[in-house]
mmCIF file of C-alpha atoms in Angstrom:
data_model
loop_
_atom_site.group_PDB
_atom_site.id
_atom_site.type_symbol
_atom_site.label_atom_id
_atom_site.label_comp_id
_atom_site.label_asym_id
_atom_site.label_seq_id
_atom_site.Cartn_x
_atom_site.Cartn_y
_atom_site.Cartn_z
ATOM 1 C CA UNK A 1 0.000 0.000 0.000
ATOM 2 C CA UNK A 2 1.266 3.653 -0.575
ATOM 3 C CA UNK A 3 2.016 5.967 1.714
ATOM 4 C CA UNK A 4 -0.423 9.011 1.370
ATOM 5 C CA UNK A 5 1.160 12.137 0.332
ATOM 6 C CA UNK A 6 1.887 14.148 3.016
ATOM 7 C CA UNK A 7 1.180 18.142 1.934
ATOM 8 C CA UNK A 8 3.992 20.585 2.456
ATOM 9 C CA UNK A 9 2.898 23.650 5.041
ATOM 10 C CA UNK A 10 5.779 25.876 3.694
ATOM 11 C CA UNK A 11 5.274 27.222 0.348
ATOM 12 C CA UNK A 12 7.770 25.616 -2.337
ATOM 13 C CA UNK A 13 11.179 28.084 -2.509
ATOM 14 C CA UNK A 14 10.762 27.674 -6.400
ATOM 15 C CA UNK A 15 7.577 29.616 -5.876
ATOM 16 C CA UNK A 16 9.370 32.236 -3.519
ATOM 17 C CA UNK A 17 11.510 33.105 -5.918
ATOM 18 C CA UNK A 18 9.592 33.119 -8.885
ATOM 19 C CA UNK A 19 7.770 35.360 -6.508
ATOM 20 C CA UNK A 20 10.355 37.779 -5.678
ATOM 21 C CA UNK A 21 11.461 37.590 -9.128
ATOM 22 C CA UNK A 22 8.402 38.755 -10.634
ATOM 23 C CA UNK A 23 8.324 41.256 -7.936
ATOM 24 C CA UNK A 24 11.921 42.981 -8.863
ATOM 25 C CA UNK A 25 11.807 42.787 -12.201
ATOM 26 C CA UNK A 26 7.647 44.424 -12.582
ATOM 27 C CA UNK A 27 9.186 47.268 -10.381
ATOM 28 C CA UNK A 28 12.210 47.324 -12.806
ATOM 29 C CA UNK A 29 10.137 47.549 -15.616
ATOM 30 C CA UNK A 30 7.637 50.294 -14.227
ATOM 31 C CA UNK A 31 10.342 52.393 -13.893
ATOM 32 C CA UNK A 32 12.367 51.958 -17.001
ATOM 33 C CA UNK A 33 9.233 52.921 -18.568
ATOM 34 C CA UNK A 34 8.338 55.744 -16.456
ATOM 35 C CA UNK A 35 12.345 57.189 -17.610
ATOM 36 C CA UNK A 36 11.503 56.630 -21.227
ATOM 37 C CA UNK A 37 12.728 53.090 -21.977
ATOM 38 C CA UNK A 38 9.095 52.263 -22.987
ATOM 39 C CA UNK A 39 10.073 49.410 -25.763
ATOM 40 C CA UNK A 40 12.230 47.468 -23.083
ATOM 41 C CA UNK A 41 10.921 43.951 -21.772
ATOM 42 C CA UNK A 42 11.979 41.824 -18.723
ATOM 43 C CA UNK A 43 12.861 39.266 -21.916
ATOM 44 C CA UNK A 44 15.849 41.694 -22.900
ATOM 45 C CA UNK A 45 17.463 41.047 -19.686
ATOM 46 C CA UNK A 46 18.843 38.059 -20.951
ATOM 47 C CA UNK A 47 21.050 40.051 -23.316
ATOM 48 C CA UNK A 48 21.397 42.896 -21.125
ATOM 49 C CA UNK A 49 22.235 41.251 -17.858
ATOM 50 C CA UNK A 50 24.978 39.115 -19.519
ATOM 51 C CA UNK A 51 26.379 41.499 -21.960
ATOM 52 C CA UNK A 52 30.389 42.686 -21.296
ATOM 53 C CA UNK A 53 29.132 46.533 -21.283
ATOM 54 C CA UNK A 54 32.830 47.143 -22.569
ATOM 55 C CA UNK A 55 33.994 44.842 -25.176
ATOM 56 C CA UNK A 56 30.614 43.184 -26.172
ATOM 57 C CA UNK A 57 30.164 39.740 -25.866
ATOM 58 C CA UNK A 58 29.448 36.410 -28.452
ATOM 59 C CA UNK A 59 25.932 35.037 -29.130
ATOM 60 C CA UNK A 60 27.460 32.011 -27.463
ATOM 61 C CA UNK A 61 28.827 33.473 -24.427
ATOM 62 C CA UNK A 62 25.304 35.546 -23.931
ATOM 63 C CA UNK A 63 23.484 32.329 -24.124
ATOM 64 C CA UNK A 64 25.679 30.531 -21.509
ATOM 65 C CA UNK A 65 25.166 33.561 -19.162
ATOM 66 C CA UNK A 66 21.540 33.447 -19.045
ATOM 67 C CA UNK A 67 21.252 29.523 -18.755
ATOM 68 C CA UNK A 68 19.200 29.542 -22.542
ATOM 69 C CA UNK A 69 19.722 28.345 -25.992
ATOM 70 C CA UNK A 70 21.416 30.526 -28.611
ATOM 71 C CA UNK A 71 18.235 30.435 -30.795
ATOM 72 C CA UNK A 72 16.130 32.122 -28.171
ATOM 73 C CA UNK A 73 19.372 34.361 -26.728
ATOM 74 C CA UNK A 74 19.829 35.302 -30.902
ATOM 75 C CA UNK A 75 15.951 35.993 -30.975
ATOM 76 C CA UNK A 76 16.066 39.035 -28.829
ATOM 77 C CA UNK A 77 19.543 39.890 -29.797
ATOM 78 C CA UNK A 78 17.748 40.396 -33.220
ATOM 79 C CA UNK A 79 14.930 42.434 -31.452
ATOM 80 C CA UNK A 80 17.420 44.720 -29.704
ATOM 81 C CA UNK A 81 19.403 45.011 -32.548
ATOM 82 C CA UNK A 82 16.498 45.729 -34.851
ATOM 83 C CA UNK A 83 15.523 49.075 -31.538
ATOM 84 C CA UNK A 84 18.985 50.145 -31.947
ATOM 85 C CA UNK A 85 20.171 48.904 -28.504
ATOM 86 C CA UNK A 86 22.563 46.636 -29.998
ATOM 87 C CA UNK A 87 25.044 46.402 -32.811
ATOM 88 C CA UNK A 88 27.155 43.623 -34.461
ATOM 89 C CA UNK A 89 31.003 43.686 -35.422
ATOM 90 C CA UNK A 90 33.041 41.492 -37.009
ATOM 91 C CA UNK A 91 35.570 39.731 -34.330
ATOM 92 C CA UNK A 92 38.799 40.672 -34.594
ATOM 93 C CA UNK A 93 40.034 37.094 -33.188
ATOM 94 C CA UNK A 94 37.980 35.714 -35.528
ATOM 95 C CA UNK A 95 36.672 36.556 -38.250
ATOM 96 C CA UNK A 96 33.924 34.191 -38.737
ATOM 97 C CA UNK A 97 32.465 35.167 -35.307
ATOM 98 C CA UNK A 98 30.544 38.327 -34.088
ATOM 99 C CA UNK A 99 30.731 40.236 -31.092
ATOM 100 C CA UNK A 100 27.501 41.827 -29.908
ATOM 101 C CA UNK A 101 27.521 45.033 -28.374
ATOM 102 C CA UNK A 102 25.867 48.020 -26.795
ATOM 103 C CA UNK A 103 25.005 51.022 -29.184
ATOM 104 C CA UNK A 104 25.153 54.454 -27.373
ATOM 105 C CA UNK A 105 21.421 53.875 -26.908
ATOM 106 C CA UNK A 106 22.184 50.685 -25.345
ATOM 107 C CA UNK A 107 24.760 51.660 -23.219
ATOM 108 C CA UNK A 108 22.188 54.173 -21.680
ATOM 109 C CA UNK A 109 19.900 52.267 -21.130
ATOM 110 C CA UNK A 110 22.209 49.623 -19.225
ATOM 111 C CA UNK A 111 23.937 52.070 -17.280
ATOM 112 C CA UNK A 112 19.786 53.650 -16.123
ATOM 113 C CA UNK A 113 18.554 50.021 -15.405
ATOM 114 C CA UNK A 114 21.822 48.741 -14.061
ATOM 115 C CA UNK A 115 21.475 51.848 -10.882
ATOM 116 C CA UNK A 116 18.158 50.875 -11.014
ATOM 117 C CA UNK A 117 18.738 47.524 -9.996
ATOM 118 C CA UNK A 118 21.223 48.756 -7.387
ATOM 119 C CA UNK A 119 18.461 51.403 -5.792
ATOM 120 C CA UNK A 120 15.994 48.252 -5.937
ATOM 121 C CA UNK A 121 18.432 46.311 -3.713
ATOM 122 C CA UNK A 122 18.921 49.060 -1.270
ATOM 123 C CA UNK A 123 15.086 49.869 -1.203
ATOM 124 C CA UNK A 124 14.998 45.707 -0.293
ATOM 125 C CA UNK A 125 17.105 45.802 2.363
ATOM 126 C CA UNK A 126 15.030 48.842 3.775
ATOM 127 C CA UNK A 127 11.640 47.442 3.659
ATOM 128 C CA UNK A 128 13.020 43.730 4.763
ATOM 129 C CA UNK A 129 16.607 44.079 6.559
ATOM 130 C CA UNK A 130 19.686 44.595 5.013
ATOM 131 C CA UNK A 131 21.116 41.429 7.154
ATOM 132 C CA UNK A 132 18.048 39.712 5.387
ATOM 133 C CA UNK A 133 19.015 40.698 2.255
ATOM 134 C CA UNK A 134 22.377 40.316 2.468
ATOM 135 C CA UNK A 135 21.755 36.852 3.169
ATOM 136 C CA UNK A 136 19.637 35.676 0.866
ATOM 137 C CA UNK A 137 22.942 38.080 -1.903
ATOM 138 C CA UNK A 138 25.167 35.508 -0.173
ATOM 139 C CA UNK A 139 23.075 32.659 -0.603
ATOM 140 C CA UNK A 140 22.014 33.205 -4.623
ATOM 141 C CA UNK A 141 25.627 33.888 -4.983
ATOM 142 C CA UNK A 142 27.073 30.324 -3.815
ATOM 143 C CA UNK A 143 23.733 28.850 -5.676
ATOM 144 C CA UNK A 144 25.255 30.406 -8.956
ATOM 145 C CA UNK A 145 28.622 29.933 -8.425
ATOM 146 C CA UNK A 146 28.338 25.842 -7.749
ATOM 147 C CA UNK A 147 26.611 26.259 -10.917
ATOM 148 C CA UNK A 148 29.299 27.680 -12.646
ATOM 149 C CA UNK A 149 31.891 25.689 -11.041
ATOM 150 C CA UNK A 150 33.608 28.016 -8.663
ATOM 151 C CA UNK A 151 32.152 26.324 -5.773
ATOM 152 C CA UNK A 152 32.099 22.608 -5.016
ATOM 153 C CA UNK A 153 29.239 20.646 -4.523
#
C-alpha cells in the first residue's frame, strides 16, 4: 500500500523566488518605462544582464550567461538590434564570429537600469533588513557559483 502524500505547510522556494522575481523585475520595468525606456521587456534582460558593457560579448557566451539556448538568446539579440540597442562587429580574433555590443542607446539604457537595480536592492534591504538581504545576496551567490563551477558541490 502507498504511503499518502503528506502536503507541504511551507510554500515551495521555487515559488518564492519566482515570486520575488516577478516582484523585482515588474518594479524594474515600471520604472524603465516611467524614464523613457518604454520598448524594453523583462525578456531583454537576458542580453542585457549578460552582456560585457565594454567589449561586447558572443551570441554564445550571452546564451551561456543566461542559462538559454542561442536560438532564443539570438531571438532578442535580433529584437534589440532591430531598436537600436545593440550592434554587431566582425571579431577581430575571428573573423567568422561576431561580437555583440551596446550602441550608445544601449549603453544608456544599461547604465539607467543597471542603478536601477542597485536602488531596488537598497530599497529591499530597507523594507526587509539589510542582514536579510544580504543573506539571501550571499546565498544566490554560492547557488550560482556551484553552478558555474567556482564552488564545489
Amino acid at each position: 500500500m502507498q504511503a499518502e502524500f503528506e502536503y507541504p505547510t511551507q510554500t515551495p522556494m521555487v515559488r518564492l523566488l519566482n515570486l520575488a522575481l516577478v516582484d523585482f523585475a515588474e518594479e524594474l520595468q515600471r520604472r524603465m518605462t516611467a524614464a523613457g525606456f518604454t520598448d524594453l521587456r523583462p525578456g531583454h534582460g537576458c542580453v542585457f544582464g549578460g552582456i560585457d558593457p565594454y567589449n561586447g560579448s558572443r551570441l554564445t557566451e550571452l546564451a551561456e550567461r543566461a542559462a538559454m539556448t542561442k536560438q532564443s538568446v539570438g531571438e532578442v539579440t535580433n529584437d534589440l538590434e532591430q531598436r537600436g540597442y545593440l550592434e554587431r562587429i566582425a571579431d577581430p580574433n575571428d573573423g567568422r564570429a561576431k561580437i555583440i555590443r551596446l550602441t550608445a542607446q544601449g549603453r544608456e539604457a544599461y547604465e539607467f537600469g543597471r542603478r536601477l537595480i542597485d536602488e531596488l536592492e537598497r530599497e529591499w534591504a530597507e523594507r526587509y533588513g539589510e542582514e536579510r538581504i544580504a543573506a539571501l545576496r550571499d546565498a544566490l551567490e554560492a547557488v550560482v557559483a556551484q553552478r558555474l563551477g567556482a564552488l564545489p558541490a
